[in-house]
Amino acid sequence: MDWYSLYSECPRMVLGLSLSAGLLVYYMLEAVKRPLLACRHSAWRGFLETNLTILKERYWPTPWCYESRCQTILASVLRSRLPDITYKRELLELKDGGQICLDWLETTSEVDQPIIIILPGLTGSSQSEYVKSFTARTYCAANSDDLEEAIEHIRAKFPKAPLMATGISLGGMILGNYLVTRGEQAAQHLVAAMVLSIPWNVFVGTESLEKPLWNLLLNRHLANCLCESIRSMRKQLEGDYKWDLDHVMEVLYGIPVEAANKSSHVAIIVTARGGHIGFMEGVFPTNTYYSDRIYKQLVNGIFSNLDKIKEVKREADEHAQLIAADSTNGSVS
Ligand SMILES: *[C@@H]1O[C@H](CO)[C@@H](O)[C@H](O)[C@H]1NC(C)=O
Ligand SMILES: *[C@@H]1O[C@H](CO)[C@@H](O)[C@H](O)[C@H]1NC(C)=O
Ligand SMILES: *[C@@H]1O[C@H](CO)[C@@H](O)[C@H](O)[C@H]1NC(C)=O
């Protein structure tokens, strides 16, 4: 029987099969890819390539939900069923009279037990779903004073513990801002830092979030979260509405890959698919996400190679000095 006679007998089946085959081919070609590692050839890159074996695998986004907004929303829905984590809360009074909560997952008497600071995104907290699956009073991405005090406080409390920081979305912007403005101090305090799903270019991200219809679903979801949080802290947040624009997901073309390729200390991992804090994988997505697996490998790699990381840092610092010397001579290539 040839295709033509098959088609005349059961056209729906043939159309259905062709469509499925087409979608499968599209998924395999366009959605299933190895992540891009944007990082200079360096000891840092060597560390990432050997310790993060996940970078050699292809990321298989959930085939029936690999569109970015769909990933963002479904991942958030799935994770909302995670049980609350019991933290030990420490209130930290800040110099400006404010107060932040440090929620400790576990307390230990070992002085050199590694510590990770996790900064949640806009309207998030230590009970945010993405913080739970991974395992600071401030609502201004451009201000990292509170984070600075928190880090200094933890450092004073555990001077021997290797400290790493992770920021998600708005938390990532605050952390990034801390790294940029307090470079030397940050290098003394932190072994490494990771930011996830941050808008690299706020203006590009804002434009994308404001597009009608296209991002309506996500907008509504974020707006609901924001309203919920504003209801309880209306006073504090008044006048700060502009920051809801920071919760941006369509920022791929704002990613400074070229700058990371040349940077002394920064590496960026870019996936072909995935949403804002939504990296579901496989046909039946579980509560372990692709981003969680990257995170685990990074954390394990860093904390089990602390001496090697010192060398990595030294090499990166030397390169940074070269770049600085280059630019003062006015010969930036
Ligand atoms: C992790 O990276 C360090 C530094 O590059 C290297 O010495 C170590 O062998 C790597 N670990 C693994 C498991 O590849
Ligand atoms: C950055 O480096 C990667 C290889 O690591 C390369 O594929 C990519 O084209 C580079 N991108 C830019 C913008 O330089
Ligand atoms: C920058 O200029 C100084 C003095 O002219 C020179 O010694 C140095 O080697 C130059 N650095 C680079 C990276 O070209």
Coordinates of C-alpha atoms and ligand atoms in Angstrom, one line a residue:
M1 CA 0.0 0.0 0.0
D2 CA 1.5 3.4 -0.9
W3 CA 1.0 6.7 0.9
Y4 CA -1.6 7.9 -1.5
S5 CA -3.9 4.9 -1.0
L6 CA -3.3 5.1 2.8
Y7 CA -4.2 8.7 2.7
S8 CA -7.4 8.2 0.8
E9 CA -8.4 5.5 3.3
C10 CA -7.6 7.2 6.5
P11 CA -6.6 10.8 5.9
R12 CA -6.8 11.8 9.6
M13 CA -4.3 9.3 10.7
V14 CA -1.9 10.2 7.9
L15 CA -2.2 13.9 8.7
G16 CA -1.9 13.3 12.4
L17 CA 1.2 11.2 11.9
S18 CA 2.8 13.7 9.7
L19 CA 2.1 16.5 12.1
S20 CA 3.5 14.5 15.0
A21 CA 6.6 13.7 13.0
G22 CA 7.0 17.3 12.1
L23 CA 6.7 18.5 15.7
L24 CA 9.1 15.8 16.8
V25 CA 11.7 16.9 14.2
Y26 CA 11.2 20.5 15.3
Y27 CA 11.6 19.7 19.0
M28 CA 14.7 17.6 18.3
L29 CA 16.3 20.3 16.2
E30 CA 15.3 23.4 17.9
A31 CA 14.6 22.6 21.6
V32 CA 17.0 19.8 22.6
K33 CA 20.4 21.4 22.8
R34 CA 23.6 21.4 24.9
P35 CA 23.8 24.6 26.8
L36 CA 26.2 27.3 25.7
L37 CA 29.0 28.0 28.1
A38 CA 30.2 31.6 27.5
C39 CA 33.5 31.8 29.3
R40 CA 37.1 32.7 28.4
H41 CA 39.5 29.8 28.0
S42 CA 40.9 29.8 31.5
A43 CA 41.3 27.8 34.7
W44 CA 37.7 28.9 35.5
R45 CA 36.4 27.3 32.3
G46 CA 38.5 24.2 33.0
F47 CA 36.8 23.9 36.4
L48 CA 33.3 24.3 35.0
E49 CA 33.9 21.9 32.1
T50 CA 35.2 19.1 34.4
N51 CA 33.0 19.6 37.4
L52 CA 29.7 20.4 35.7
T53 CA 29.3 17.3 33.6
I54 CA 25.7 18.4 33.0
L55 CA 27.1 21.0 30.5
K56 CA 28.1 18.0 28.2
E57 CA 24.5 16.7 28.2
R58 CA 21.7 18.1 26.1
Y59 CA 18.9 19.8 27.9
W60 CA 15.6 18.0 27.1
P61 CA 12.8 20.5 28.0
T62 CA 9.4 19.0 28.6
P63 CA 8.3 18.3 25.0
W64 CA 4.7 19.3 25.6
C65 CA 5.6 22.4 27.4
Y66 CA 9.0 23.8 26.2
E67 CA 7.8 27.3 25.3
S68 CA 9.3 29.7 27.8
R69 CA 6.2 31.2 29.3
C70 CA 4.6 27.8 29.6
Q71 CA 7.7 26.5 31.4
T72 CA 7.6 29.5 33.8
I73 CA 4.0 29.1 34.8
L74 CA 3.8 25.3 34.9
A75 CA 7.0 25.0 36.9
S76 CA 5.7 27.5 39.4
V77 CA 2.4 25.6 39.7
L78 CA 4.2 22.2 40.1
R79 CA 6.5 23.6 42.7
S80 CA 3.7 25.3 44.7
R81 CA 3.0 21.8 46.1
L82 CA 6.3 21.5 47.8
P83 CA 6.0 21.4 51.6
D84 CA 7.2 24.4 53.7
I85 CA 10.7 24.2 55.0
T86 CA 11.3 24.7 58.7
Y87 CA 14.0 27.4 59.1
K88 CA 15.6 28.8 62.2
R89 CA 15.0 32.5 61.9
E90 CA 17.5 35.1 62.9
L91 CA 16.5 38.8 63.0
L92 CA 19.3 41.1 61.9
E93 CA 19.0 44.8 62.8
L94 CA 20.5 47.0 60.1
K95 CA 22.4 50.2 60.4
D96 CA 19.6 52.2 58.8
G97 CA 17.1 50.9 61.4
G98 CA 15.6 48.3 59.1
Q99 CA 15.5 44.7 59.7
I100 CA 16.0 41.5 57.7
C101 CA 15.4 37.9 58.5
L102 CA 18.1 35.4 58.0
D103 CA 16.4 32.0 57.7
W104 CA 18.9 29.3 58.5
L105 CA 18.2 25.8 57.1
E106 CA 20.4 24.2 59.6
T107 CA 22.7 25.4 62.3
T108 CA 26.0 23.7 63.0
S109 CA 28.7 24.0 65.5
E110 CA 31.4 23.1 62.9
V111 CA 33.3 26.3 62.2
D112 CA 34.3 25.5 58.6
Q113 CA 30.9 24.2 57.4
P114 CA 30.2 25.7 54.0
I115 CA 27.4 28.3 54.0
I116 CA 25.3 29.4 51.0
I117 CA 23.2 32.6 51.0
I118 CA 20.1 32.4 48.8
L119 CA 18.4 35.6 47.7
P120 CA 14.9 35.1 46.4
G121 CA 13.3 37.0 43.6
L122 CA 10.7 39.8 43.7
T123 CA 7.9 39.0 46.2
G124 CA 9.8 35.8 47.1
S125 CA 11.0 34.5 50.5
S126 CA 12.8 31.6 52.0
Q127 CA 9.5 29.7 51.4
S128 CA 9.5 30.4 47.7
E129 CA 9.1 27.3 45.6
Y130 CA 12.3 27.8 43.8
V131 CA 14.3 28.2 47.0
K132 CA 12.8 25.0 48.3
S133 CA 13.6 23.1 45.1
F134 CA 17.2 24.4 45.3
T135 CA 17.8 22.9 48.5
A136 CA 16.7 40.3 52.3
R137 CA 14.6 43.4 53.3
T138 CA 15.2 45.1 50.0
Y139 CA 13.1 45.7 47.0
C140 CA 15.5 47.7 45.0
A141 CA 17.8 45.9 42.5
A142 CA 20.2 48.8 42.5
N143 CA 20.8 48.7 46.2
S144 CA 22.8 45.9 47.9
D145 CA 23.5 47.6 51.3
D146 CA 21.4 45.1 53.2
L147 CA 23.1 42.2 51.5
E148 CA 26.5 43.6 52.4
E149 CA 25.5 43.8 56.0
A150 CA 24.1 40.3 56.0
I151 CA 27.3 39.0 54.5
E152 CA 29.5 40.8 57.0
H153 CA 27.3 39.5 59.8
I154 CA 27.6 35.9 58.6
R155 CA 31.3 36.3 58.1
A156 CA 31.8 37.6 61.6
K157 CA 29.7 34.8 63.0
F158 CA 31.5 32.1 61.0
P159 CA 34.9 33.5 60.0
K160 CA 36.3 30.1 58.8
A161 CA 33.3 28.9 56.8
P162 CA 33.6 29.1 53.0
L163 CA 30.7 31.3 51.8
M164 CA 28.8 31.2 48.5
A165 CA 25.9 33.3 47.4
T166 CA 23.0 32.6 45.0
G167 CA 20.5 35.1 43.7
I168 CA 17.3 34.3 41.8
S169 CA 15.7 36.9 39.5
L170 CA 15.6 40.2 41.5
G171 CA 17.8 38.6 44.2
G172 CA 20.3 37.9 41.4
M173 CA 20.3 41.6 40.4
I174 CA 21.0 42.6 44.0
L175 CA 23.8 40.1 44.2
G176 CA 25.2 41.1 40.9
N177 CA 25.1 44.7 42.0
Y178 CA 27.0 43.8 45.2
L179 CA 29.7 42.0 43.2
V180 CA 30.2 44.9 40.8
T181 CA 30.1 47.7 43.4
R182 CA 32.0 45.9 46.2
G183 CA 34.3 43.9 44.0
E184 CA 37.3 43.5 46.4
Q185 CA 35.3 43.0 49.5
A186 CA 33.1 40.5 47.7
A187 CA 36.1 38.6 46.6
Q188 CA 37.3 38.3 50.2
H189 CA 34.0 37.2 51.5
L190 CA 32.6 34.9 48.8
V191 CA 34.2 31.8 47.2
A192 CA 31.7 32.0 44.3
A193 CA 28.4 33.4 43.3
M194 CA 25.6 32.2 41.0
V195 CA 22.7 34.2 39.7
L196 CA 19.7 32.5 38.0
S197 CA 17.1 34.0 35.6
I198 CA 18.2 37.6 35.9
P199 CA 17.3 40.3 33.4
W200 CA 20.7 41.1 32.0
N201 CA 19.3 44.2 30.3
V202 CA 16.4 45.7 32.2
F203 CA 15.3 47.8 29.3
V204 CA 15.1 45.0 26.8
G205 CA 13.3 42.9 29.4
T206 CA 10.9 45.6 30.3
E207 CA 9.9 46.1 26.6
S208 CA 9.3 42.4 26.3
L209 CA 7.2 42.2 29.5
E210 CA 5.0 45.1 28.3
K211 CA 4.0 43.5 25.0
P212 CA 0.3 43.0 25.1
L213 CA -1.1 39.4 24.8
W214 CA 2.2 37.8 24.3
N215 CA 3.2 37.9 27.9
L216 CA -0.2 38.4 29.4
L217 CA -0.3 35.1 31.2
L218 CA 3.0 35.6 32.9
N219 CA 2.2 39.3 33.6
R220 CA -1.0 38.2 35.4
H221 CA 0.7 35.6 37.4
L222 CA 3.4 38.0 38.6
A223 CA 0.9 40.7 39.2
N224 CA -1.1 38.4 41.4
C225 CA 2.0 37.5 43.4
L226 CA 2.9 41.2 43.7
C227 CA -0.6 42.2 44.8
E228 CA -0.6 39.5 47.5
S229 CA 2.7 40.8 48.8
I230 CA 1.7 44.4 48.5
R231 CA -1.5 43.7 50.5
S232 CA 0.7 42.9 53.5
M233 CA 3.4 45.5 53.0
R234 CA 1.6 48.3 51.2
K235 CA 3.4 51.1 53.0
Q236 CA 6.9 49.9 52.4
L237 CA 6.3 49.2 48.8
E238 CA 4.5 52.3 47.8
G239 CA 6.4 54.3 45.3
D240 CA 8.4 51.2 44.3
Y241 CA 6.0 49.9 41.7
K242 CA 8.6 50.3 39.0
W243 CA 10.4 47.2 40.2
D244 CA 7.7 44.9 39.0
L245 CA 9.3 45.5 35.7
D246 CA 12.4 43.7 36.9
H247 CA 10.6 40.4 37.0
V248 CA 11.4 39.7 33.4
M249 CA 11.8 36.5 31.5
E250 CA 12.2 37.1 27.8
V251 CA 15.7 38.4 28.0
L252 CA 17.7 36.0 25.9
Y253 CA 18.8 38.6 23.4
G254 CA 19.9 40.8 26.3
I255 CA 22.5 38.2 27.5
P256 CA 26.0 39.6 27.3
V257 CA 27.6 36.4 25.9
E258 CA 30.4 38.3 24.2
A259 CA 31.3 40.2 27.4
A260 CA 31.4 36.9 29.3
N261 CA 33.6 35.3 26.6
K262 CA 36.2 38.1 27.5
S263 CA 35.5 38.5 31.2
S264 CA 38.1 37.5 33.8
H265 CA 35.7 36.1 36.4
V266 CA 32.3 35.6 34.8
A267 CA 30.8 32.6 33.1
I268 CA 27.3 32.4 31.7
I269 CA 25.4 29.3 30.9
V270 CA 22.7 29.8 28.3
T271 CA 20.1 27.1 27.5
A272 CA 18.2 27.0 24.2
R273 CA 14.9 26.7 26.0
G274 CA 13.4 27.1 29.5
G275 CA 11.5 29.9 31.2
H276 CA 11.9 32.4 33.9
I277 CA 12.9 30.2 36.9
G278 CA 11.3 27.3 34.9
F279 CA 13.6 24.6 33.6
M280 CA 11.4 21.5 33.6
E281 CA 12.8 18.5 31.8
G282 CA 11.5 15.2 30.5
V283 CA 8.1 14.0 29.5
F284 CA 7.0 13.8 33.1
P285 CA 8.6 16.8 34.8
T286 CA 9.5 16.2 38.5
N287 CA 10.5 18.7 41.1
T288 CA 14.1 18.4 40.2
Y289 CA 14.8 21.0 37.5
Y290 CA 17.7 21.3 35.1
S291 CA 18.8 24.5 36.8
D292 CA 18.8 22.7 40.2
R293 CA 21.1 20.0 38.7
I294 CA 23.5 22.7 37.4
Y295 CA 23.4 24.3 40.8
K296 CA 24.2 21.1 42.7
Q297 CA 27.1 20.3 40.5
L298 CA 28.5 23.8 40.9
V299 CA 28.1 23.9 44.6
N300 CA 29.7 20.4 45.0
G301 CA 32.5 21.3 42.6
I302 CA 33.3 24.6 44.5
F303 CA 33.1 23.2 48.0
S304 CA 35.1 20.1 47.3
N305 CA 37.9 21.9 45.4
L306 CA 38.4 25.0 47.6
D307 CA 42.2 24.9 47.1
K308 CA 41.9 24.6 43.4
I309 CA 39.4 27.5 43.3
K310 CA 42.0 29.7 45.0
E311 CA 44.2 29.1 42.0
V312 CA 41.3 29.7 39.6
K313 CA 40.7 33.0 41.3
R314 CA 44.4 34.0 41.2
E315 CA 44.5 33.4 37.5
A316 CA 41.3 35.4 37.0
D317 CA 42.6 38.2 39.1
E318 CA 45.8 38.4 37.0
H319 CA 43.7 38.5 33.8
A320 CA 41.5 41.3 35.3
Q321 CA 44.7 43.3 36.0
L322 CA 45.8 42.7 32.3
I323 CA 42.4 44.0 31.1
A324 CA 42.6 47.0 33.4
A325 CA 46.2 47.8 32.2
D326 CA 45.0 47.4 28.6
S327 CA 42.2 49.8 29.0
T328 CA 44.3 52.5 30.8
N329 CA 46.6 52.4 27.8
G330 CA 43.6 53.0 25.6
S331 CA 44.1 49.9 23.5
V332 CA 41.0 47.9 24.3
S333 CA 40.6 45.3 21.6
Ligands
LIG1 C1 36.9 20.1 39.4 O1 37.8 21.1 39.1 C2 39.1 21.1 39.7 C3 39.8 22.4 39.3 O2 39.8 22.6 37.9 C4 39.8 19.8 39.2 O3 41.1 19.8 39.9 C5 39.0 18.6 39.6 O4 39.6 17.5 39.2 C6 37.6 18.7 39.1 N1 36.8 17.7 39.6 C7 36.2 16.8 38.8 C8 35.4 15.7 39.5 O5 36.3 16.8 37.6
LIG2 C1 31.5 33.0 22.8 O1 32.2 31.8 22.9 C2 31.5 30.6 22.4 C3 32.4 29.4 22.6 O2 32.6 29.2 23.9 C4 31.2 30.8 20.9 O3 30.4 29.7 20.5 C5 30.3 32.1 20.8 O4 30.1 32.3 19.4 C6 31.1 33.3 21.4 N1 30.1 34.4 21.3 C7 30.5 35.6 21.2 C8 29.4 36.6 21.0 O5 31.7 36.0 21.2
LIG3 C1 50.7 50.1 29.2 O1 51.6 51.2 29.1 C2 52.7 51.1 30.0 C3 53.6 52.3 29.9 O2 53.5 52.9 28.6 C4 53.5 49.8 29.6 O3 54.6 49.7 30.5 C5 52.6 48.6 29.7 O4 53.3 47.4 29.3 C6 51.4 48.8 28.8 N1 50.5 47.7 29.1 C7 49.9 47.0 28.1 C8 49.1 45.9 28.6 O5 50.1 47.2 27.0

